CSV table of C-alpha atoms in Angstrom, one decimal:
chain,number,residue,atom,x,y,z
A,1,MET,CA,6.6,32.0,8.5
A,2,GLY,CA,3.7,32.4,6.0
A,3,LYS,CA,0.3,30.8,6.1
A,4,PRO,CA,0.3,27.3,7.8
A,5,ARG,CA,0.1,24.5,5.3
A,6,SER,CA,-2.9,22.2,5.3
A,7,TYR,CA,-2.7,18.4,5.2
A,8,ASP,CA,-3.9,18.5,1.6
A,9,ASP,CA,-0.9,20.8,0.8
A,10,TYR,CA,1.4,18.0,2.1
A,11,THR,CA,-0.2,15.4,-0.1
A,12,TYR,CA,-0.9,17.5,-3.1
A,13,MET,CA,2.3,16.7,-5.2
A,14,ALA,CA,2.2,13.0,-4.4
A,15,SER,CA,-1.5,12.8,-5.3
A,16,MET,CA,-1.0,14.8,-8.5
A,17,MET,CA,1.6,12.4,-9.8
A,18,PHE,CA,-1.0,9.6,-9.9
A,19,LYS,CA,-4.0,11.9,-10.8
A,20,THR,CA,-2.2,13.0,-14.0
A,21,LEU,CA,-2.0,9.3,-14.9
A,22,GLY,CA,-5.8,9.0,-14.4
A,23,TYR,CA,-5.7,7.4,-11.0
A,24,ASP,CA,-7.1,9.1,-7.9
A,25,LEU,CA,-6.1,7.3,-4.7
A,26,PHE,CA,-8.9,9.0,-2.7
A,27,ASP,CA,-11.7,8.7,-5.3
A,28,SER,CA,-12.5,12.4,-5.0
A,29,PRO,CA,-16.1,13.2,-6.1
A,30,ARG,CA,-16.3,14.6,-9.7
A,31,PRO,CA,-18.7,14.6,-12.7
A,32,ARG,CA,-19.2,11.2,-14.4
A,33,TRP,CA,-17.6,12.4,-17.7
A,34,GLN,CA,-14.4,13.4,-15.8
A,35,ASN,CA,-14.2,9.9,-14.2
A,36,LEU,CA,-14.7,8.3,-17.6
A,37,LEU,CA,-11.9,10.5,-19.1
A,38,LEU,CA,-9.5,9.7,-16.2
A,39,THR,CA,-10.2,6.0,-16.4
A,40,SER,CA,-9.7,6.0,-20.2
A,41,TYR,CA,-6.4,7.8,-19.8
A,42,PHE,CA,-5.3,5.4,-17.0
A,43,VAL,CA,-6.1,2.4,-19.2
A,44,LEU,CA,-4.1,4.0,-22.1
A,45,CYS,CA,-1.1,4.5,-19.8
A,46,LEU,CA,-1.4,0.9,-18.5
A,47,VAL,CA,-1.6,-0.5,-22.1
A,48,SER,CA,1.4,1.6,-23.2
A,49,ASN,CA,3.4,0.6,-20.2
A,50,SER,CA,2.7,-3.1,-20.7
A,51,TYR,CA,3.5,-3.0,-24.4
A,52,GLY,CA,6.7,-0.8,-23.9
A,53,ALA,CA,8.0,-3.0,-21.0
A,54,SER,CA,7.3,-6.2,-22.8
A,55,MET,CA,9.0,-5.1,-26.1
A,56,LEU,CA,12.0,-3.8,-24.1
A,57,THR,CA,12.3,-7.2,-22.4
A,58,LEU,CA,11.9,-9.0,-25.7
A,59,ARG,CA,14.7,-7.0,-27.4
A,60,ILE,CA,17.1,-7.6,-24.5
A,61,ILE,CA,16.4,-11.3,-24.7
A,62,GLN,CA,17.1,-11.1,-28.4
A,63,TRP,CA,20.7,-10.3,-27.6
A,64,GLU,CA,21.8,-10.2,-31.3
A,65,SER,CA,20.3,-6.7,-31.6
A,66,LEU,CA,22.6,-5.4,-28.9
A,67,ALA,CA,25.8,-7.4,-29.2
A,68,GLY,CA,29.0,-5.6,-30.2
A,69,SER,CA,27.8,-2.1,-29.0
A,70,PRO,CA,28.6,-1.3,-25.4
A,71,SER,CA,26.9,2.1,-25.8
A,72,LYS,CA,23.7,0.5,-27.0
A,73,ILE,CA,23.8,-2.1,-24.2
A,74,MET,CA,24.2,0.7,-21.6
A,75,ARG,CA,21.3,2.7,-23.0
A,76,GLN,CA,19.0,-0.3,-23.1
A,77,GLY,CA,20.3,-1.2,-19.6
A,78,LEU,CA,19.4,2.2,-18.1
A,79,HIS,CA,16.0,2.0,-19.8
A,80,PHE,CA,15.5,-1.5,-18.4
A,81,PHE,CA,16.4,-0.6,-14.8
A,82,TYR,CA,14.4,2.6,-14.9
A,83,MET,CA,11.4,0.6,-16.2
A,84,PHE,CA,11.9,-2.2,-13.7
A,85,SER,CA,12.1,0.2,-10.8
A,86,ALA,CA,8.8,1.9,-11.9
A,87,GLN,CA,7.0,-1.5,-12.4
A,88,LEU,CA,8.0,-2.6,-8.9
A,89,LYS,CA,6.9,0.7,-7.4
A,90,PHE,CA,3.6,0.5,-9.2
A,91,VAL,CA,2.8,-3.1,-8.2
A,92,THR,CA,3.8,-2.2,-4.5
A,93,PHE,CA,1.7,1.0,-4.6
A,94,MET,CA,-1.4,-0.8,-6.0
A,95,THR,CA,-1.0,-3.7,-3.6
A,96,TYR,CA,-0.9,-1.5,-0.5
A,97,ARG,CA,-3.1,1.4,-1.8
A,98,LYS,CA,-5.9,0.7,0.6
A,99,ARG,CA,-3.5,0.6,3.5
A,100,LEU,CA,-1.8,3.8,2.4
A,101,ARG,CA,-5.2,5.5,2.0
A,102,LEU,CA,-6.1,4.4,5.5
A,103,LEU,CA,-2.8,5.6,7.0
A,104,SER,CA,-3.2,8.9,5.2
A,105,ASP,CA,-6.7,9.3,6.6
A,106,LYS,CA,-5.4,8.6,10.2
A,107,LEU,CA,-2.7,11.2,9.8
A,108,LYS,CA,-5.2,13.7,8.5
A,109,ASP,CA,-7.4,13.2,11.6
A,110,LEU,CA,-4.3,13.7,13.7
A,111,TYR,CA,-3.3,16.8,11.9
A,112,PRO,CA,-3.8,20.0,13.9
A,113,HIS,CA,-6.6,22.1,12.3
A,114,ASP,CA,-7.0,25.1,14.7
A,115,GLU,CA,-4.6,28.0,14.4
A,116,GLU,CA,-3.2,27.9,17.9
A,117,ARG,CA,-2.1,24.2,17.6
A,118,GLN,CA,-0.8,24.8,14.2
A,119,LYS,CA,1.6,27.4,15.5
A,120,LYS,CA,2.8,25.0,18.2
A,121,TYR,CA,3.4,22.3,15.7
A,122,ASP,CA,5.5,24.6,13.4
A,123,LEU,CA,3.8,23.0,10.4
A,124,ASN,CA,5.7,24.7,7.6
A,125,ARG,CA,9.0,23.4,8.9
A,126,PHE,CA,8.1,19.9,7.8
A,127,TYR,CA,6.7,20.7,4.4
A,128,LEU,CA,8.9,20.0,1.4
A,129,SER,CA,11.7,22.6,1.4
A,130,ARG,CA,12.3,25.0,-1.4
A,131,THR,CA,15.4,23.1,-2.4
A,132,THR,CA,13.5,19.8,-2.5
A,133,ARG,CA,10.7,21.4,-4.6
A,134,ASN,CA,13.3,22.9,-7.0
A,135,VAL,CA,14.9,19.5,-7.4
A,136,LEU,CA,11.5,18.0,-8.2
A,137,TYR,CA,10.7,20.7,-10.8
A,138,PHE,CA,14.2,20.2,-12.3
A,139,TYR,CA,13.6,16.5,-12.4
A,140,TYR,CA,10.3,16.9,-14.3
A,141,PHE,CA,11.8,19.5,-16.6
A,142,VAL,CA,14.6,17.1,-17.6
A,143,MET,CA,12.0,14.4,-18.3
A,144,ILE,CA,9.9,16.7,-20.4
A,145,VAL,CA,13.0,17.8,-22.4
A,146,MET,CA,14.0,14.2,-23.0
A,147,ALA,CA,10.4,13.2,-23.9
A,148,LEU,CA,9.8,16.0,-26.5
A,149,GLY,CA,13.4,16.5,-27.6
A,150,PRO,CA,13.5,13.7,-30.2
A,151,LEU,CA,10.3,15.0,-31.8
A,152,ILE,CA,11.5,18.6,-31.9
A,153,GLN,CA,14.9,17.5,-33.2
A,154,SER,CA,13.3,15.4,-36.0
A,155,CYS,CA,11.2,18.4,-37.1
A,156,ILE,CA,14.1,20.8,-37.0
A,157,MET,CA,16.3,18.4,-39.1
A,158,TYR,CA,13.5,18.0,-41.6
A,159,LEU,CA,12.8,21.7,-41.9
A,160,ILE,CA,16.5,22.5,-42.3
A,161,GLY,CA,16.5,20.3,-45.3
A,162,PHE,CA,13.5,22.3,-46.6
A,163,GLY,CA,11.5,19.2,-47.0
A,164,ASN,CA,14.1,17.5,-49.3
A,165,ALA,CA,15.7,15.4,-46.5
A,166,GLU,CA,14.0,12.3,-45.1
A,167,PHE,CA,12.2,12.7,-41.8
A,168,PRO,CA,14.6,11.2,-39.1
A,169,TYR,CA,11.8,9.5,-37.1
A,170,LYS,CA,13.7,9.9,-33.8
A,171,ARG,CA,12.0,8.5,-30.7
A,172,ILE,CA,12.2,8.8,-26.9
A,173,PHE,CA,13.3,5.1,-26.4
A,174,PRO,CA,15.4,3.0,-28.8
A,175,THR,CA,13.2,0.0,-28.4
A,176,ARG,CA,12.0,-1.4,-31.7
A,177,PHE,CA,8.3,-2.1,-31.8
A,178,SER,CA,6.4,-4.9,-33.5
A,179,PHE,CA,5.3,-2.5,-36.2
A,180,ASP,CA,7.1,-0.1,-38.5
A,181,SER,CA,7.6,3.2,-36.7
A,182,GLU,CA,9.5,4.9,-39.6
A,183,LYS,CA,6.3,5.6,-41.5
A,184,PRO,CA,4.1,8.7,-40.7
A,185,LEU,CA,1.2,6.8,-39.1
A,186,GLY,CA,3.4,4.3,-37.3
A,187,TYR,CA,5.6,7.1,-36.0
A,188,VAL,CA,2.6,8.9,-34.5
A,189,VAL,CA,1.4,5.8,-32.8
A,190,ALA,CA,4.9,4.9,-31.6
A,191,TYR,CA,5.4,8.4,-30.2
A,192,ILE,CA,2.1,8.4,-28.4
A,193,ILE,CA,3.0,5.0,-26.8
A,194,ASP,CA,6.5,6.4,-25.9
A,195,LEU,CA,5.0,9.5,-24.3
A,196,THR,CA,2.4,7.8,-22.2
A,197,TYR,CA,4.9,5.0,-21.3
A,198,SER,CA,7.5,7.6,-20.2
A,199,GLN,CA,4.9,9.6,-18.3
A,200,PHE,CA,3.8,6.4,-16.5
A,201,ILE,CA,7.4,5.5,-15.5
A,202,VAL,CA,8.3,9.0,-14.4
A,203,ASN,CA,5.1,9.7,-12.4
A,204,VAL,CA,5.0,6.3,-10.7
A,205,SER,CA,8.7,6.5,-9.8
A,206,LEU,CA,8.4,10.1,-8.4
A,207,GLY,CA,4.9,9.7,-6.9
A,208,ALA,CA,5.7,6.6,-4.8
A,209,ASP,CA,8.8,8.3,-3.4
A,210,LEU,CA,6.7,11.5,-2.7
A,211,TRP,CA,4.1,9.5,-0.8
A,212,MET,CA,6.9,8.0,1.4
A,213,MET,CA,8.4,11.4,2.0
A,214,CYS,CA,4.9,12.9,2.8
A,215,ILE,CA,4.0,10.2,5.3
A,216,SER,CA,7.4,10.1,7.0
A,217,SER,CA,7.5,13.9,7.3
A,218,GLN,CA,4.0,13.9,9.0
A,219,ILE,CA,5.2,11.3,11.6
A,220,SER,CA,8.4,13.3,12.1
A,221,MET,CA,6.3,16.4,12.7
A,222,HIS,CA,4.3,14.6,15.5
A,223,PHE,CA,7.5,13.3,17.1
A,224,ALA,CA,8.9,16.8,17.1
A,225,TYR,CA,5.7,18.1,18.8
A,226,LEU,CA,5.9,15.4,21.5
A,227,ALA,CA,9.5,16.3,22.2
A,228,LYS,CA,8.6,20.0,22.4
A,229,VAL,CA,5.7,19.5,24.8
A,230,LEU,CA,7.7,17.1,27.0
A,231,SER,CA,10.8,19.3,27.2
A,232,SER,CA,8.7,22.3,28.3
A,233,TYR,CA,6.6,20.4,30.9
A,234,CYS,CA,7.3,21.0,34.6
A,235,PRO,CA,6.1,18.3,36.9
A,236,SER,CA,5.7,18.8,40.7
A,237,ARG,CA,5.3,16.6,43.8
A,238,GLU,CA,2.0,18.3,44.5
A,239,SER,CA,0.4,17.3,41.2
A,240,GLU,CA,1.2,13.6,40.9
A,241,LYS,CA,-2.1,12.6,39.3
A,242,GLN,CA,-2.0,15.3,36.7
A,243,ASP,CA,1.6,14.6,35.9
A,244,CYS,CA,1.0,10.9,35.4
A,245,CYS,CA,-2.1,11.6,33.2
A,246,PHE,CA,0.0,13.9,31.1
A,247,LEU,CA,2.7,11.3,30.8
A,248,ALA,CA,0.2,8.5,30.0
A,249,SER,CA,-1.3,10.6,27.2
A,250,LEU,CA,2.2,11.3,25.8
A,251,VAL,CA,3.1,7.6,25.9
A,252,LYS,CA,-0.2,6.7,24.2
A,253,ARG,CA,0.4,9.2,21.4
A,254,HIS,CA,4.0,7.9,21.0
A,255,GLN,CA,2.8,4.3,20.7
A,256,LEU,CA,0.2,5.4,18.1
A,257,LEU,CA,3.0,7.0,16.0
A,258,LEU,CA,5.1,3.8,16.3
A,259,SER,CA,2.1,1.8,14.9
A,260,TYR,CA,1.9,4.3,12.0
A,261,HIS,CA,5.6,3.8,11.4
A,262,LYS,CA,5.1,0.0,11.2
A,263,ASP,CA,2.5,0.7,8.4
A,264,VAL,CA,5.1,2.8,6.6
A,265,ASN,CA,7.5,-0.1,6.6
A,266,ILE,CA,4.8,-2.5,5.4
A,267,VAL,CA,3.7,-0.2,2.6
A,268,PHE,CA,7.1,1.0,1.4
A,269,GLY,CA,9.4,-1.8,2.6
A,270,LEU,CA,9.6,-3.9,-0.6
A,271,LEU,CA,9.8,-0.8,-2.7
A,272,LEU,CA,12.8,0.6,-0.7
A,273,ALA,CA,14.5,-2.8,-0.6
A,274,SER,CA,14.8,-2.8,-4.4
A,275,ASN,CA,15.3,0.9,-4.8
A,276,LEU,CA,18.9,0.8,-3.7
A,277,PHE,CA,19.9,-1.9,-6.2
A,278,THR,CA,17.9,-0.5,-9.2
A,279,THR,CA,19.0,3.1,-8.5
A,280,ALA,CA,22.7,2.1,-8.3
A,281,SER,CA,22.4,0.1,-11.5
A,282,LEU,CA,20.5,2.9,-13.2
A,283,LEU,CA,23.1,5.6,-12.2
A,284,CYS,CA,26.0,3.3,-13.3
A,285,CYS,CA,24.4,2.8,-16.8
A,286,MET,CA,23.7,6.6,-17.0
A,287,ALA,CA,27.3,7.5,-16.0
A,288,TYR,CA,28.8,5.1,-18.6
A,289,TYR,CA,26.5,6.1,-21.4
A,290,THR,CA,27.1,9.8,-20.7
A,291,VAL,CA,30.9,9.3,-20.8
A,292,SER,CA,30.6,7.2,-24.0
A,293,GLN,CA,28.5,9.8,-25.7
A,294,GLY,CA,30.8,12.7,-24.9
A,295,PHE,CA,29.9,16.4,-24.9
A,296,ASN,CA,26.8,16.4,-27.1
A,297,MET,CA,23.1,17.1,-26.7
A,298,GLU,CA,22.3,13.5,-25.7
A,299,GLY,CA,25.2,13.2,-23.4
A,300,ILE,CA,24.2,16.4,-21.6
A,301,SER,CA,20.6,15.3,-21.3
A,302,TYR,CA,21.7,12.0,-19.7
A,303,MET,CA,24.1,13.8,-17.3
A,304,MET,CA,21.1,15.9,-16.2
A,305,LEU,CA,19.1,12.8,-15.8
A,306,PHE,CA,21.9,11.3,-13.6
A,307,VAL,CA,21.9,14.3,-11.4
A,308,SER,CA,18.1,14.2,-11.1
A,309,VAL,CA,17.9,10.5,-10.2
A,310,ALA,CA,20.7,10.9,-7.6
A,311,ALA,CA,18.9,13.9,-6.1
A,312,GLN,CA,15.7,11.9,-6.0
A,313,PHE,CA,17.3,9.2,-3.9
A,314,TYR,CA,19.0,11.8,-1.7
A,315,MET,CA,15.5,13.3,-0.9
A,316,VAL,CA,14.2,9.9,0.1
A,317,SER,CA,17.3,9.2,2.3
A,318,SER,CA,17.1,12.7,3.9
A,319,HIS,CA,13.5,12.0,4.9
A,320,GLY,CA,14.5,8.7,6.4
A,321,GLN,CA,17.2,10.5,8.3
A,322,MET,CA,14.8,13.1,9.5
A,323,LEU,CA,12.5,10.4,11.0
A,324,ILE,CA,15.4,8.9,12.8
A,325,ASP,CA,16.6,12.3,14.2
A,326,TRP,CA,13.1,13.5,15.4
A,327,SER,CA,12.2,10.1,16.9
A,328,THR,CA,15.3,10.1,19.1
A,329,ASN,CA,14.7,13.8,20.1
A,330,ILE,CA,12.1,12.5,22.4
A,331,ALA,CA,14.7,10.7,24.5
A,332,ASP,CA,16.7,14.0,24.6
A,333,ALA,CA,13.6,15.8,25.8
A,334,VAL,CA,13.2,13.3,28.6
A,335,TYR,CA,16.6,14.4,29.9
A,336,GLU,CA,16.1,18.1,29.3
A,337,HIS,CA,12.8,18.5,31.1
A,338,ARG,CA,12.6,18.7,35.0
A,339,TRP,CA,11.9,15.1,35.6
A,340,TYR,CA,13.7,15.3,39.0
A,341,GLU,CA,10.9,17.5,40.4
A,342,GLY,CA,8.3,14.8,39.8
A,343,THR,CA,7.2,12.1,42.2
A,344,LEU,CA,8.8,8.6,42.3
A,345,ARG,CA,5.8,7.2,40.3
A,346,TYR,CA,6.3,9.9,37.7
A,347,LYS,CA,10.0,9.0,37.4
A,348,LYS,CA,9.3,5.3,37.0
A,349,ASP,CA,6.7,6.0,34.3
A,350,MET,CA,9.2,8.2,32.6
A,351,LEU,CA,11.6,5.3,32.2
A,352,ILE,CA,9.0,3.5,30.0
A,353,LEU,CA,8.9,6.5,27.6
A,354,MET,CA,12.7,6.8,27.7
A,355,THR,CA,13.2,3.1,26.8
A,356,GLN,CA,10.9,3.4,23.9
A,357,ALA,CA,12.3,6.6,22.6
A,358,GLN,CA,15.9,5.5,22.7
A,359,ARG,CA,15.3,3.1,19.9
A,360,PRO,CA,15.3,5.2,16.7
A,361,VAL,CA,12.3,4.9,14.4
A,362,GLU,CA,13.8,3.8,11.1
A,363,ILE,CA,12.4,3.3,7.6
A,364,SER,CA,13.7,-0.2,7.0
A,365,ALA,CA,13.8,-1.9,3.6
A,366,ARG,CA,12.4,-5.2,4.8
A,367,GLY,CA,15.2,-5.4,7.4
A,368,ILE,CA,17.8,-5.4,4.7
A,369,ILE,CA,19.0,-1.8,4.9
A,370,ILE,CA,17.9,1.3,6.8
A,371,ILE,CA,17.1,4.4,4.7
A,372,SER,CA,19.2,7.3,5.9
A,373,LEU,CA,21.9,9.6,4.6
A,374,ASP,CA,24.4,6.8,5.2
A,375,THR,CA,22.4,4.8,2.7
A,376,PHE,CA,22.9,7.6,0.1
A,377,LYS,CA,26.7,7.4,0.7
A,378,ILE,CA,26.6,3.7,0.2
A,379,LEU,CA,24.6,4.1,-3.0
A,380,MET,CA,27.1,6.6,-4.5
A,381,THR,CA,30.0,4.4,-3.5
A,382,ILE,CA,28.5,1.3,-5.1
A,383,THR,CA,27.7,3.3,-8.2
A,384,TYR,CA,31.3,4.6,-8.5
A,385,ARG,CA,32.9,1.2,-7.9
A,386,PHE,CA,30.6,-0.6,-10.3
A,387,PHE,CA,31.1,2.1,-13.0
A,388,ALA,CA,34.9,1.9,-12.6
A,389,VAL,CA,34.9,-1.9,-12.9
A,390,LEU,CA,32.5,-1.8,-15.9
A,391,ARG,CA,34.5,0.9,-17.7
A,392,GLN,CA,37.8,-1.1,-17.3
A,393,THR,CA,36.1,-4.3,-18.5
A,394,VAL,CA,34.6,-2.7,-21.6
A,395,GLU,CA,37.9,-0.9,-22.5
A,396,LYS,CA,39.8,-4.2,-22.4
């Protein structure tokens, strides 16, 4: 079993994704110089992100620089969709950050703190699984390799030539900036922009999804606890008042969780509505670019990126499915416990809870699509079909 996880353990990875960008959602107390350092780095990331995104958009508008090269178009396309997805997530996150912080504080207050209740809740069961954590580590490892790879490759190529060859000036992104990045000083500035820009995109993309997974797993944990308590409860005709009070408290807690679920849809709804389209487009561009590159270092790195992005959306979908499953478990618990031993009033009150629990709690992308494992299947199907059509079109 291990030591029960605290609430801060649940939110640690999600919080760190934004803290490493210089933004602290909870404004944790720290020395003034640290706040100044974090704020400065956050501003640097914002400036790099704005400049990188604007230059990418400008180069795409200037179609002449891409025309005639399907491989170049696909690389710029996957860069654009990855950037667009991160921008949308960041805007959504910042728009609803106060609501998210309030929701997190409410769930923290609801979190069991004494050891006896923690055992009943089975806390560690709802923490990020080892497989999920390994996927996250692999994802970040791939991003680090892709971020530092061009610099290392440039240095190796230059050293192999024993200083006689020209420095290749390879960069993370192919986007041409408004200054010459093939001179030493310009290259250093361009690479710093690329590094902070790529970190911003990766951390925002991963951090927003981690927050959704964290909040949804907390709500699932409370649904599971309610189902466990209800299924083990034994009503009797001699304790009608006690039974009805128990049921009333259960219904009240259930309604509270439903209100938290509405907040989840408000905070993450727009984000998830766009996530399906942008992820499918991103995966399609990655698949085509990987196939066109063949079996080389760049092709392998983009194949690893394809697997990482697909795994990221699978984790999001699995947490949506987990919320559906645990919310409907309460309806199963109603049938399993000895409701027939209760009074008529108890049975009537039980119908209220049963009616509420039969409707699954779903993370809905603004009513457009429900986030579940079926959504992941739809995503991969769309990606494959789009890739097949695109490949046939380009080959013609």
